[in-house]
mmCIF file of C-alpha atoms in Angstrom:
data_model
loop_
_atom_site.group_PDB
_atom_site.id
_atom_site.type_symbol
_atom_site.label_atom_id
_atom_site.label_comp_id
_atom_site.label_asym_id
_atom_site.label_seq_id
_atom_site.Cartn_x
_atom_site.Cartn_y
_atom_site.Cartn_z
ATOM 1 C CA UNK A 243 28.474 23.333 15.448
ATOM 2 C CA UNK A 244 27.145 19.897 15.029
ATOM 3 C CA UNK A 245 24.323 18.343 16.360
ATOM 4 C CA UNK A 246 22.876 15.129 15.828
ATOM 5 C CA UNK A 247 19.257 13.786 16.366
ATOM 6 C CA UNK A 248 18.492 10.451 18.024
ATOM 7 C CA UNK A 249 15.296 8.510 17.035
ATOM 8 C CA UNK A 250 13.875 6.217 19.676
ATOM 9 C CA UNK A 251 11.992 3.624 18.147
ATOM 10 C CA UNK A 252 11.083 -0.564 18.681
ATOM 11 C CA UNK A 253 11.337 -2.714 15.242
ATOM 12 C CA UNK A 254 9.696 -6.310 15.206
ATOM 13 C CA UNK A 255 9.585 -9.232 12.866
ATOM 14 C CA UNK A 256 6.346 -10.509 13.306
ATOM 15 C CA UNK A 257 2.676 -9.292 14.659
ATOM 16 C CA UNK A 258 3.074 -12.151 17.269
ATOM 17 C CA UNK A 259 5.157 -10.096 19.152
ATOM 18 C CA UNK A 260 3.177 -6.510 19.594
ATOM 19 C CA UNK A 261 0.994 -6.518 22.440
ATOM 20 C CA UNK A 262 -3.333 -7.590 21.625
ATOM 21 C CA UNK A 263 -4.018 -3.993 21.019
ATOM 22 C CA UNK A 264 -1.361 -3.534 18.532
ATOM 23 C CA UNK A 265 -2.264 -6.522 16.836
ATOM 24 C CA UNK A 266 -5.925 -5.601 16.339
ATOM 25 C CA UNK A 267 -4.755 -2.211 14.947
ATOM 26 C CA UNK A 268 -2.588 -3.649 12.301
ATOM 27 C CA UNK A 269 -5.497 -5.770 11.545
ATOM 28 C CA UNK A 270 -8.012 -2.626 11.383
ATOM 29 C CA UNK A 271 -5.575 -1.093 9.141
ATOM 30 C CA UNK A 272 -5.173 -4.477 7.445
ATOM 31 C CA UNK A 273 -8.932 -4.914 6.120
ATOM 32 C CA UNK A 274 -8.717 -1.285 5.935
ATOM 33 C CA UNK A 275 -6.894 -1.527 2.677
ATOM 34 C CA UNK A 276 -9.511 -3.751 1.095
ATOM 35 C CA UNK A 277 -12.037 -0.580 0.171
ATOM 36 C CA UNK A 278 -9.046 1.838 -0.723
ATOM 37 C CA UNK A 279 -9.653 3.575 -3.915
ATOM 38 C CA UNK A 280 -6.458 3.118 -5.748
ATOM 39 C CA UNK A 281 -7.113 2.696 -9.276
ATOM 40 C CA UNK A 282 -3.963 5.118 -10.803
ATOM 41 C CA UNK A 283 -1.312 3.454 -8.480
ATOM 42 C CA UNK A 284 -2.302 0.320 -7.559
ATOM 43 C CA UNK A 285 -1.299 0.990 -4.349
ATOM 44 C CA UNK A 286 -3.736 0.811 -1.308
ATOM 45 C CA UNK A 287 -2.706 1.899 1.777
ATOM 46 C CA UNK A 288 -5.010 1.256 5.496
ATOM 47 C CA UNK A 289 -4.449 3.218 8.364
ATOM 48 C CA UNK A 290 -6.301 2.484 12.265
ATOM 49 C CA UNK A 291 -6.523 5.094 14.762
ATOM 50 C CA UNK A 292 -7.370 4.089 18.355
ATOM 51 C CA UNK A 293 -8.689 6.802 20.311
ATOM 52 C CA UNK A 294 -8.827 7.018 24.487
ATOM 53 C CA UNK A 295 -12.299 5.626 24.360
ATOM 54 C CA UNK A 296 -11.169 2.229 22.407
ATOM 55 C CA UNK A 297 -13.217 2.904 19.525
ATOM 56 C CA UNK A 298 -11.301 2.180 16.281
ATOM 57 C CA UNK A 299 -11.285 4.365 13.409
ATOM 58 C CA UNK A 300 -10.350 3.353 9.729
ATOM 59 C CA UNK A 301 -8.973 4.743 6.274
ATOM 60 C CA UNK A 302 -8.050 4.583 3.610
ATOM 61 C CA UNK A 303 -6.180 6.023 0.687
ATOM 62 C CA UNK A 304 -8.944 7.603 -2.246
ATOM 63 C CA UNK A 305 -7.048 8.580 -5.509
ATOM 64 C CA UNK A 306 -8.642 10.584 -8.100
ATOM 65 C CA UNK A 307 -7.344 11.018 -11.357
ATOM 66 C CA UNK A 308 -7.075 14.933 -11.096
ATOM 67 C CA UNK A 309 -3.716 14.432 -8.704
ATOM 68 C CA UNK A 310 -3.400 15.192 -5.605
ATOM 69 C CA UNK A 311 -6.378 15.832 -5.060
ATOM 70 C CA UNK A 312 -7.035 12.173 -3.153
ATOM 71 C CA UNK A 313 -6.405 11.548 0.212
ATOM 72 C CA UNK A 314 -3.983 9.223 2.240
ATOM 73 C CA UNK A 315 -5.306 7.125 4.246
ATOM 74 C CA UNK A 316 -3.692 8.395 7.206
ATOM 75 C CA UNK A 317 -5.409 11.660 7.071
ATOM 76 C CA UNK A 318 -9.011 9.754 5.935
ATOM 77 C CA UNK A 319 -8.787 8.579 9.381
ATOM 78 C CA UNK A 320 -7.343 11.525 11.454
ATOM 79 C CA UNK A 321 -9.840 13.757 10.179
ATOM 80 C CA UNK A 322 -12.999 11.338 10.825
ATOM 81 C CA UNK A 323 -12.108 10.418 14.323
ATOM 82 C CA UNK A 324 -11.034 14.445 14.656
ATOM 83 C CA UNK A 325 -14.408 15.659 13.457
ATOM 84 C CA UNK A 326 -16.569 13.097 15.051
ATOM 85 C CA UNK A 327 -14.705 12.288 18.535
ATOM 86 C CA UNK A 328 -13.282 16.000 19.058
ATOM 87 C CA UNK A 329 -13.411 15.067 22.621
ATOM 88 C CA UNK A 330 -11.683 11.877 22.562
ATOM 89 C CA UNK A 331 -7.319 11.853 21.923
ATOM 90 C CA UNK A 332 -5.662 9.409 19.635
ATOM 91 C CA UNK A 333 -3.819 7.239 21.360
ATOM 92 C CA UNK A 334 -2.042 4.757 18.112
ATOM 93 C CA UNK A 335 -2.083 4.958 14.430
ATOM 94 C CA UNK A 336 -1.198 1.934 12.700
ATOM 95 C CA UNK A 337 -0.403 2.307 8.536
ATOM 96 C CA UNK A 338 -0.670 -0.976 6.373
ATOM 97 C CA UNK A 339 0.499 -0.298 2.632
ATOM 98 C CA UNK A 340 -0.015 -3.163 -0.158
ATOM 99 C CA UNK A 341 0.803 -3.589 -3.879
ATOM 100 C CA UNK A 342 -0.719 -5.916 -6.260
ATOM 101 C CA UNK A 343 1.583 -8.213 -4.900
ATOM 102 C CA UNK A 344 0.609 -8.336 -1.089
ATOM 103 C CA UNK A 345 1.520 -6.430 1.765
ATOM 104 C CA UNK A 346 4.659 -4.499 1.490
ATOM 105 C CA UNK A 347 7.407 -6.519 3.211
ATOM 106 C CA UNK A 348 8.952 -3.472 4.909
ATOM 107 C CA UNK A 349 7.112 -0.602 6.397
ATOM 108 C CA UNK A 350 5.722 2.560 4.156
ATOM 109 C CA UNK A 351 6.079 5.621 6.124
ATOM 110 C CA UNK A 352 3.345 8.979 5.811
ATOM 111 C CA UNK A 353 4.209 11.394 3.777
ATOM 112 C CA UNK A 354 4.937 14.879 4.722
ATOM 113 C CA UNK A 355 1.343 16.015 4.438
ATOM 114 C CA UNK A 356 0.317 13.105 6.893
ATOM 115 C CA UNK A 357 3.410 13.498 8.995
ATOM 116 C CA UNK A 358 2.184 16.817 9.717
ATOM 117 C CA UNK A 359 -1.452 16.098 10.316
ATOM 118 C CA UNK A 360 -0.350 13.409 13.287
ATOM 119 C CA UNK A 361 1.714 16.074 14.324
ATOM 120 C CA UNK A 362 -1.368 19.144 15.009
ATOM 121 C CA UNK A 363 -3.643 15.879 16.336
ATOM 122 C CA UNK A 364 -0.866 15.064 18.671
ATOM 123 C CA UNK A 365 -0.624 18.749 20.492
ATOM 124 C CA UNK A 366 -4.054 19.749 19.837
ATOM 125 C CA UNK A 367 -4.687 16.661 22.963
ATOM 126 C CA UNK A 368 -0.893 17.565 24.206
ATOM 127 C CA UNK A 369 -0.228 13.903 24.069
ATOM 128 C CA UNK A 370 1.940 11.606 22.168
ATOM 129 C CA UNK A 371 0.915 9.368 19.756
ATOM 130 C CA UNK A 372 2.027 6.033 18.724
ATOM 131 C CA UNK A 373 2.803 4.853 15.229
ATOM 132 C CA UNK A 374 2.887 1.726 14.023
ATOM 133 C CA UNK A 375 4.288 1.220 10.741
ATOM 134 C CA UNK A 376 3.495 -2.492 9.058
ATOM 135 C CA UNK A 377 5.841 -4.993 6.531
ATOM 136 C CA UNK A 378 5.394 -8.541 6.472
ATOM 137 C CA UNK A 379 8.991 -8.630 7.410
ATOM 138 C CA UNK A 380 9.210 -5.157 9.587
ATOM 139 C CA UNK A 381 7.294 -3.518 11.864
ATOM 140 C CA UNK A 382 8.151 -0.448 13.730
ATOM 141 C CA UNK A 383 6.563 0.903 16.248
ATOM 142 C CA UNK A 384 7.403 5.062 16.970
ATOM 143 C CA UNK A 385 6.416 6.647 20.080
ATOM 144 C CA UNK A 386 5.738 9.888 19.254
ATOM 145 C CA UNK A 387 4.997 11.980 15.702
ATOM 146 C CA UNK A 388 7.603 14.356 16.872
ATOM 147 C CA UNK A 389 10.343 11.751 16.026
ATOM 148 C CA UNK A 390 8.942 11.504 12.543
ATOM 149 C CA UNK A 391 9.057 15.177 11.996
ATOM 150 C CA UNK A 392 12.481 16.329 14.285
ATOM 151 C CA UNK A 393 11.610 19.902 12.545
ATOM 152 C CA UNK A 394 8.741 20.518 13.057
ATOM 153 C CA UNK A 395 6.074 23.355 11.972
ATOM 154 C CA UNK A 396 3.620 23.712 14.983
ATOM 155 C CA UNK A 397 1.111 26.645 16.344
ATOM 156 C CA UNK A 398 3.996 27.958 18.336
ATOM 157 C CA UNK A 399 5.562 28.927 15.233
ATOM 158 C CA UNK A 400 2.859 31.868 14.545
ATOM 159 C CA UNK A 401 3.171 33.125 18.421
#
């Protein structure tokens, strides 16, 4: 039997047009970027997590020559705002990856590791969470982690 999965999602062409909040998380994740530790790739990724309170929470990706032993910069910023707001849910995540030559025109998405770390944030608060995903020439904007993981490995797995 076949089944097919359908993935909600907005895509824009410029900041101009997300809403002020959105805009000052892409910029969080923005000047994020600018301490990332990515001296093996070149690649520096910034993520921004906005929890219920409106505090704003930043990362970025550390590398370390002994790979993978680094950390995105998604999950820099999940587990800070997880270990020092445990009381407060994340409401957005936006993700901001650059080369050497600027920001990445189109969105970079997590990886798997990440994916799944949005994913236990998300139902440990039982609510969804945004994701922004930044290019210079694409931005897309997910409303839940669930669509970026449609198979999912959750706590309700081990019941």
């Amino acid at each position: 039997m076949e089944k097919k999965i359908q993935l909600d999602y907005q895509e824009y062409s410029s900041e101009n047009e997300l809403s002020e909040t959105y805009k000052k998380l892409v910029l969080a994740s923005k000047k994020a970027t600018e301490n990332a530790y990515a001296d093996y790739s070149n690649f520096k990724v910034g993520a921004a997590v906005l929890l219920d309170n409106d505090k704003v929470i930043t990362g970025n990706n550390q590398e370390n020559a002994a790979f993978p032993s680094g950390l995105c910069a998604e999950r820099v910023a999940m587990f800070y705002a997880n270990a020092n707001y445990p009381e407060n849910s994340v409401e957005a995540i936006a993700i901001v990856a650059k080369s050497t030559n600027g920001f990445l025109p189109y969105p970079a998405a997590p990886c798997g590791a990440c994916r799944q770390v949005l994913l236990e944030t998300e139902d440990r608060y039982n609510k969804p969470i945004t994701v922004i995903l930044y290019g210079s020439k694409k931005i897309i904007v997910i409303p839940n982690v669930k669509f970026l993981l449609p198979f999912f490995f959750d706590k309700s797995a081990m019941d």
